XYZ file of C-alpha atoms in Angstrom:
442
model
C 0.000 0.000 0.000
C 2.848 2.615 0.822
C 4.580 1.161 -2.399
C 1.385 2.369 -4.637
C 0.870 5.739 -2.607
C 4.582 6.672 -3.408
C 4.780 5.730 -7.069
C 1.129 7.676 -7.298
C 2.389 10.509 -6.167
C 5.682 10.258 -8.734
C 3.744 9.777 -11.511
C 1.887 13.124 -10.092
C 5.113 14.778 -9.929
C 6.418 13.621 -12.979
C 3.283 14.874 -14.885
C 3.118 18.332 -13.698
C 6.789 19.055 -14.561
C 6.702 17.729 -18.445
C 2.956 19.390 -18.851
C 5.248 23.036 -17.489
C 7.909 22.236 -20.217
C 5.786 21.599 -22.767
C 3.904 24.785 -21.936
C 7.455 27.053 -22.033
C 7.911 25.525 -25.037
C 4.710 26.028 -26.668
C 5.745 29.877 -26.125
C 8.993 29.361 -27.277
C 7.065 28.590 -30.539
C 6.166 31.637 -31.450
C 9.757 33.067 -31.676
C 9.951 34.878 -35.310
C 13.083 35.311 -37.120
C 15.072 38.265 -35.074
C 17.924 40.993 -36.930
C 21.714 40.270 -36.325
C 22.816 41.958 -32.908
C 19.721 40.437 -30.947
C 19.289 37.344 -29.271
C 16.995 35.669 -26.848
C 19.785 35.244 -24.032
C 21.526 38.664 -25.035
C 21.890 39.183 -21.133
C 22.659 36.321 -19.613
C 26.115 36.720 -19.089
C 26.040 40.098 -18.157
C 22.197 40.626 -16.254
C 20.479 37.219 -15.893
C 18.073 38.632 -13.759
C 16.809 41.251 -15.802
C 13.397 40.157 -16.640
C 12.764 38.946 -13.122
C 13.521 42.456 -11.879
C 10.930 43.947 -14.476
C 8.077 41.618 -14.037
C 8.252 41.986 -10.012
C 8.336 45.540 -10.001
C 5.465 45.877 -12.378
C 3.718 43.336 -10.875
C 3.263 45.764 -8.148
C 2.499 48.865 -10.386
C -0.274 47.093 -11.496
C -1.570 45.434 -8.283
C -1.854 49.411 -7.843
C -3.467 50.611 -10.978
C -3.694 48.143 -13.875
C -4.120 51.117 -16.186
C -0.706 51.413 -16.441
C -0.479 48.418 -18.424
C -1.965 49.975 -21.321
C 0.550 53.097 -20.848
C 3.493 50.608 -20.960
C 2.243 49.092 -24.446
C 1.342 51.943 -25.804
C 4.778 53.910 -25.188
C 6.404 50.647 -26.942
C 4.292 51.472 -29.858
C 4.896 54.978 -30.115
C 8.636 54.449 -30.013
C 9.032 51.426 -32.349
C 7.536 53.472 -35.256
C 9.007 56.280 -34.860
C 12.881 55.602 -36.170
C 12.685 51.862 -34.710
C 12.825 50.619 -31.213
C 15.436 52.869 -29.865
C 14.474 54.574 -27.015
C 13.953 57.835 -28.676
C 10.374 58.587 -27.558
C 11.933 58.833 -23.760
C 14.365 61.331 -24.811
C 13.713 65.149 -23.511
C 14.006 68.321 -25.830
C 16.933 70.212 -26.124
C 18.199 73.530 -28.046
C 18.494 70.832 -30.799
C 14.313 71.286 -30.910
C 11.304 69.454 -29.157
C 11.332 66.151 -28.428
C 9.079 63.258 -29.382
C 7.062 63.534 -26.839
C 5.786 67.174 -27.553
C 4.722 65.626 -31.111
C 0.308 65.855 -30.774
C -0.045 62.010 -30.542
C 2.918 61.692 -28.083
C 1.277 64.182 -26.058
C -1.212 61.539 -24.838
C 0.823 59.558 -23.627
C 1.130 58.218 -19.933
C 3.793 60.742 -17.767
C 3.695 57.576 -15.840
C 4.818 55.629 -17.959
C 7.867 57.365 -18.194
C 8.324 57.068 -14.957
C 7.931 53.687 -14.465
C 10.113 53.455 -17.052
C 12.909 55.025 -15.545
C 12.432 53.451 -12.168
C 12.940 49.974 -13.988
C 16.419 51.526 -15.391
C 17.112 52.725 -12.157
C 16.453 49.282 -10.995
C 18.384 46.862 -13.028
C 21.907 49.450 -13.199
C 21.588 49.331 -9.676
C 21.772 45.532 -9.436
C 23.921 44.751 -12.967
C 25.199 47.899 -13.963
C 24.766 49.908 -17.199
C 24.439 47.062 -19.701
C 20.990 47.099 -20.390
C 19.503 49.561 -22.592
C 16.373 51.662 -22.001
C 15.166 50.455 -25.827
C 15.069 46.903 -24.066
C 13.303 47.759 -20.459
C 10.515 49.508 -22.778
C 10.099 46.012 -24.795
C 10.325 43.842 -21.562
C 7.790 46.220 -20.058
C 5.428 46.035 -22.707
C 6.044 42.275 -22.858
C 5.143 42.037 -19.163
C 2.115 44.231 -19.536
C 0.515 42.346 -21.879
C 0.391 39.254 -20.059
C -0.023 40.794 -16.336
C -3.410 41.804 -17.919
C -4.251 38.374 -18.810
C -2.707 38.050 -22.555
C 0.346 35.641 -24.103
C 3.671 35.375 -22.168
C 6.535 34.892 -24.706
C 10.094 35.546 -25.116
C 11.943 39.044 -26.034
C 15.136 39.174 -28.464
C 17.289 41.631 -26.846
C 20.263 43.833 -27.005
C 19.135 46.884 -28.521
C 21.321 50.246 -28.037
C 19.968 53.520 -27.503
C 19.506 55.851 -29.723
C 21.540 59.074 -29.743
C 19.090 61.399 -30.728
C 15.229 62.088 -30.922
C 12.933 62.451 -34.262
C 11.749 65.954 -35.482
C 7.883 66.752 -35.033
C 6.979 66.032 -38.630
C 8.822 62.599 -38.709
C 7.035 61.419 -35.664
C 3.578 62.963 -37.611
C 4.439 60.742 -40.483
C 5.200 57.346 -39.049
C 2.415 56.911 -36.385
C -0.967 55.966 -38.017
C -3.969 58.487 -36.703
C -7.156 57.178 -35.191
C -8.749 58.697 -38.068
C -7.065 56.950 -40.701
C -8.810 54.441 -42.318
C -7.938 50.797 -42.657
C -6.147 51.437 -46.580
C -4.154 54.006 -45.372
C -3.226 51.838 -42.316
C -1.993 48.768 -44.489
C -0.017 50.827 -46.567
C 1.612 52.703 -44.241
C 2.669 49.950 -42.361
C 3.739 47.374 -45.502
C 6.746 50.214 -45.232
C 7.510 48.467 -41.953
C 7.450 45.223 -43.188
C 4.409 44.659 -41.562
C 1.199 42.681 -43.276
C -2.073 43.126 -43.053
C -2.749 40.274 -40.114
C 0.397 41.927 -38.393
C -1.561 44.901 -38.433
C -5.036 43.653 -37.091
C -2.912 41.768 -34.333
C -1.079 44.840 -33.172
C -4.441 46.920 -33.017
C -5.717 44.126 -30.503
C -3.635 46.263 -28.241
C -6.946 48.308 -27.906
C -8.572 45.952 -25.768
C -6.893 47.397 -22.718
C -6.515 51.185 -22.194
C -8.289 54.406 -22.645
C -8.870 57.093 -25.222
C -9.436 61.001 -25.040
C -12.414 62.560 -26.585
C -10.449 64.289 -29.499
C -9.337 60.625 -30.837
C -12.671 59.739 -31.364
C -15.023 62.573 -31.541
C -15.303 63.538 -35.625
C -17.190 60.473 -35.740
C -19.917 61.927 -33.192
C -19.462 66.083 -34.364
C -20.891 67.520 -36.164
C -23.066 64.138 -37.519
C -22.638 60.566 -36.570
C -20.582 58.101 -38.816
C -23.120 55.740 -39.801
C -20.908 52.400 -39.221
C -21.080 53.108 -35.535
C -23.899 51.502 -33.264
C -26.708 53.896 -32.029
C -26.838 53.004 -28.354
C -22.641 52.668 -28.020
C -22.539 56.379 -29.997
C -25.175 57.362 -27.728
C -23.236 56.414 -24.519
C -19.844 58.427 -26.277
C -21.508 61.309 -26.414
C -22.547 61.393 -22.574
C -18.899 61.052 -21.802
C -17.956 63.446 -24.700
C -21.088 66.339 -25.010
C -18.801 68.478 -27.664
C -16.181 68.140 -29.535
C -13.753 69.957 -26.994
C -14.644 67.727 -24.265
C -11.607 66.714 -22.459
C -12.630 63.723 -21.246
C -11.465 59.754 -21.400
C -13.299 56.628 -21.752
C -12.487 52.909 -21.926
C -11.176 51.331 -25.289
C -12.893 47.803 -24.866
C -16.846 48.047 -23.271
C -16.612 44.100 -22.218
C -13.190 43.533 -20.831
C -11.699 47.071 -20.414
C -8.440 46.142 -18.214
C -8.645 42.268 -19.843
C -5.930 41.566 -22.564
C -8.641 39.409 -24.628
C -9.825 39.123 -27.747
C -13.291 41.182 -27.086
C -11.611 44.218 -28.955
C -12.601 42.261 -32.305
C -16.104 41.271 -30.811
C -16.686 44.882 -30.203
C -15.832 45.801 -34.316
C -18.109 43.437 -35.519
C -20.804 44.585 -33.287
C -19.846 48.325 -34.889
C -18.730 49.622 -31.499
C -15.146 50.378 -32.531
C -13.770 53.659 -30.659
C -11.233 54.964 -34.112
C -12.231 54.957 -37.240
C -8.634 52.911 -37.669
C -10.837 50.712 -35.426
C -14.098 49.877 -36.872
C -12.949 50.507 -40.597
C -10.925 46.978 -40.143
C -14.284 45.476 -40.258
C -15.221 47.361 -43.452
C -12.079 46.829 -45.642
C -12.737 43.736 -47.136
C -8.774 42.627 -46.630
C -8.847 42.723 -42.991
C -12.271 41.911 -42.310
C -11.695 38.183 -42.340
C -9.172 37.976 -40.085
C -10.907 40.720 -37.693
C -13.550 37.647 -37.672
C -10.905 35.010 -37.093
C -9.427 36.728 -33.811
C -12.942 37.285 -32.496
C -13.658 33.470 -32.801
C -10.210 32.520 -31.399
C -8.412 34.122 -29.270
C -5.862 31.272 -28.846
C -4.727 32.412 -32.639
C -4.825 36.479 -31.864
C -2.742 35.422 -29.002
C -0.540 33.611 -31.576
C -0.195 36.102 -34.069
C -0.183 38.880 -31.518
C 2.912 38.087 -30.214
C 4.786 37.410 -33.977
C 3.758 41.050 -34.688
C 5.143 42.464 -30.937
C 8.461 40.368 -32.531
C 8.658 41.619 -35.703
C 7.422 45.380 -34.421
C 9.863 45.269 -31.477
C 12.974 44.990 -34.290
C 12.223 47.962 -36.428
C 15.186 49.915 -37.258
C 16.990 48.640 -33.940
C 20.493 49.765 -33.015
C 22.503 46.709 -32.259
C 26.375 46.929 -31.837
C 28.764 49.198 -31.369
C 25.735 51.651 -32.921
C 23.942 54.039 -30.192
C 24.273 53.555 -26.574
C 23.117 52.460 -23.089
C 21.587 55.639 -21.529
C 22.850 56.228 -17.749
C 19.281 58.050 -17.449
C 16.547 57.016 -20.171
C 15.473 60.563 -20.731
C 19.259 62.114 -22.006
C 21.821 60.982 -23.181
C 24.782 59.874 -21.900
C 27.111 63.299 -21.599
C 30.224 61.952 -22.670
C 28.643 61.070 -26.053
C 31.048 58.290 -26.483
C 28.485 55.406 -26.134
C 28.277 53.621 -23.340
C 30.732 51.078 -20.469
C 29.917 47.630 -19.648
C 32.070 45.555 -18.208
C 35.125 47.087 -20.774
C 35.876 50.794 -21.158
C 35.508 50.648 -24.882
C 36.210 53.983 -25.677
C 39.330 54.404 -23.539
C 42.896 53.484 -25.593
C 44.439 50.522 -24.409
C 47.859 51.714 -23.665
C 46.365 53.914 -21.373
C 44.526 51.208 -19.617
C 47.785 49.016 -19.337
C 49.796 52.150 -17.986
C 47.092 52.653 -15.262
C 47.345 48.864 -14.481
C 51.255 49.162 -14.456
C 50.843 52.413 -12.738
C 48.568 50.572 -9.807
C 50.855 47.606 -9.131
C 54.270 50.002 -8.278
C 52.217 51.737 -6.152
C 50.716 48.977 -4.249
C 54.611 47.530 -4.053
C 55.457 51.199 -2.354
C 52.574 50.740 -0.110
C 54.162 47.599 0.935
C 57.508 48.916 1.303
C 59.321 47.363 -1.871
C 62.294 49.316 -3.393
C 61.454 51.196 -6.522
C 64.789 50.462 -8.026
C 65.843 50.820 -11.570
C 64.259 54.344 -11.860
C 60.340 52.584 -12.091
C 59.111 55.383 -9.268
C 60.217 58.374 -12.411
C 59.257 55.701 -14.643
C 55.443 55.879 -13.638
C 55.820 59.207 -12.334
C 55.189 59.907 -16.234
C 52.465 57.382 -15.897
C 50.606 59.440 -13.005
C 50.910 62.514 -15.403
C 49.879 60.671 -18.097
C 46.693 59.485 -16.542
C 45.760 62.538 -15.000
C 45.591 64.099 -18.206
C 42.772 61.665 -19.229
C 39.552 62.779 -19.883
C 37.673 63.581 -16.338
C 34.610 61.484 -17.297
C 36.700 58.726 -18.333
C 38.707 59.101 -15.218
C 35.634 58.618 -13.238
C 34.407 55.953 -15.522
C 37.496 53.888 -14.781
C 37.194 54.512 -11.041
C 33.572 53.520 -10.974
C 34.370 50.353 -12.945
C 37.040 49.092 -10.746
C 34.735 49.718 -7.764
C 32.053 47.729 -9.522
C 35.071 44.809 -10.136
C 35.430 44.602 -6.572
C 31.736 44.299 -5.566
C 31.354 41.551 -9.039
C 34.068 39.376 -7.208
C 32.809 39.605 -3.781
C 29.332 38.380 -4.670
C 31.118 35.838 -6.914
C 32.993 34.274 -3.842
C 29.590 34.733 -1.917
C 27.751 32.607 -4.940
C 30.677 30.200 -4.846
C 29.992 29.378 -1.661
C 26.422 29.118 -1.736
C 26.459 26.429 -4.525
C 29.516 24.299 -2.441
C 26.302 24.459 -0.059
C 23.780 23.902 -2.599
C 25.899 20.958 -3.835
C 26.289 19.545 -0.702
C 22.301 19.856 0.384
C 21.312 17.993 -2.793
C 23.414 15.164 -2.150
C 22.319 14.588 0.913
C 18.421 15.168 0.007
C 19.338 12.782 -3.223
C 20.740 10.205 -1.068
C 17.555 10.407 1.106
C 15.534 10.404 -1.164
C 16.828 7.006 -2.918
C 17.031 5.686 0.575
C 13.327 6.216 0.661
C 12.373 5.392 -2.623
C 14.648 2.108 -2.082
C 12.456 0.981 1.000
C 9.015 1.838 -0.462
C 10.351 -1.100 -2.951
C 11.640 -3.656 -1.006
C 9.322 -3.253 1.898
């Protein structure tokens, strides 16, 4: 009897751990092809825990307000077609001229976003260091947004850089597609992008969480109603919205509002679209079809969801030795010389190897060694040498040996916490054969 209770409760075991492997793999599947310069494990030497760090901290954003989801998503979008997925949409104006973000359908988006943004940054130098661009948090977040509010989970290709400047106002005009555009305009736009006309249905799914101001919507209410939206939804707009000028919000998705779901395509079919980029996907006979297909399964918007977040997420992406990894998401870096991982890249290597040379005579003084031979004149040069440096690189250097230092003391902690790990599973292994052993031969 205890022979059948313990093998029942292996098979149990057994079951639930190849049914989880089969699921990671099943979103492994929908990995599209990804540019040189990205990769799925870009950071795992460098910041393994970089998409841990994201999803925890936004998992308590949105225990907080689940609107920000939407925010997160939408920032990803705005930035990805505007000059590819670079980061440039968090940049600030300078004298060089506005920013992104003063562009009229930037202006909408969330300041919180930005913020959250930033506090991620903030969040993963602190515990890596600066080796992982802004361009990437935004993707993670928007990855982790989607399915905190109940959509697909699935891998990001990273490694993007940063980009080193912003886009004028007209550029950013051009490339992002107006909620009054109609579905034509929409598809061609976007076939520039590489981007077909199921990528572009998918992506607009993204409208089944969020919100929208008045003036997105409203020249299909003012000054008469457009006849493909339904009475009693138009109706309701126009409480929320009494004139044209209202500045007011209202939900993007009437069924599942903070739900990433499929119910955005159920809502175009029963003509209760917000944008006329919405609702005309139901009239164009192209997209139509496949506006049907998501609304009858949401297992395949899911699917081709996440191909077009893949495909969007690579647009014009610097990879490289191109761009940079921002030390704050909203400038760039001052030096303008890129960025410093784990290498100074920008620094000449003789200098490097005279500061190394430079170090080791003067830990020998410390100890009391003889400088003979002339080496104390010798690196006397040195010292001048390397205090003409640049300051910032200076500084760089100092900060990067400090970071050395505080790499190999966690190292010997971690080395020491596996020789325990190691030595806990051997003992739990040998138990558990012990056990496993007398269930049998009982």
């Amino acid at each position: 009897m205890a022979s059948s209770s313990s093998t029942s409760v292996f098979l149990v075991f057994s079951s639930l751990l190849i049914f989880s492997t089969l699921l990671y793999v099943s979103e492994a599947d929908y990995s599209a092809p990804i540019v040189k310069g990205l990769s799925w494990d870009y950071h795992h030497k460098t910041c393994h825990k970089v998409e841990k760090i994201v999803r925890k901290h936004l998992k308590k954003v949105f225990k907080e307000d689940i609107g920000q989801a939407a925010g997160l998503l939408r920032l990803h979008f705005h930035d990805c077609f505007v000059q590819g997925c670079d980061g440039s949409v968090l940049l600030d104006g300078s004298h060089g001229g506005p920013s992104e973000q003063t562009a009229p359908p930037n202006q909408s988006l969330r300041k919180q976003a930005f913020s959250i943004i930033e506090d991620l940054r903030n969040l993963v130098h602190r515990e890596c260091g600066r080796v992982v661009s802004c361009a990437d948090i935004v993707a993670l977040a928007a990855r982790d947004a989607v399915h905190l509010s109940g959509g697909p989970n699935y891998d990001v290709p990273l490694g993007r850089k940063d980009g080193l400047s912003f886009a004028t106002q007209n550029a950013t005009l051009n490339n992002l597609p107006a909620p009054t555009s109609n579905a034509s305009t929409i598809l061609s736009a976007l076939a520039t992008k590489n981007l077909t006309p199921i990528d572009v249905v998918a992506l607009s799914g993204g409208h089944t969480i969020g919100v929208s101001h008045c003036s997105s919507f409203t020249p299909r209410l003012y000054p008469t109603q457009d006849p493909t939206m339904e009475k009693t939804f138009a109706h309701g707009l126009k409480e929320v919205c009494p004139t044209n000028t209202t500045n007011a919000t209202t939900i993007m998705d009437i069924y599942s509002p903070i739900k990433f779901d499929n119910k955005y395509y159920v809502d175009l079919m029963n003509r209760q679209g917000l944008f006329t980029s919405d609702q005309d996907l139901y009239t164009h006979e192209v997209t139509k079809p496949i506006v049907e297909s998501f609304a009858h399964d949401e297992k395949l918007f899911f699917e081709e969801f996440v191909k077009a977040m893949i495909k969007m997420g690579q647009m014009e992406v610097l990879t490289g030795e191109k761009g940079e990894i921002r030390a704050h998401c909203s400038i760039r870096n001052h030096d303008n010389k890129g960025y410093f991982s784990y290498l100074v890249e920008e620094e000449d290597q003789s200098d490097l190897e005279s500061r190394a040379e430079l170090l080791y005579v003067m830990c020998r003084l410390v100890a009391g060694e003889d400088d003979s031979g002339g080496e104390l004149e010798h690196h006397q040069s040195l010292t001048n040498e390397t205090e003409r440096m640049d300051p910032q690189i200076r500084a760089q250097i100092a900060r990067l040996e400090a970071r050395i230092s505080r790499v190999e003391a966690r190292m010997e902690k971690l080395e020491v916490s596996v020789r325990y790990l190691q030595r806990r599973m051997y003992v739990y292994g040998f138990v558990c054969l012990m056990s496993v052993l007398y269930a049998i031969f009982k």
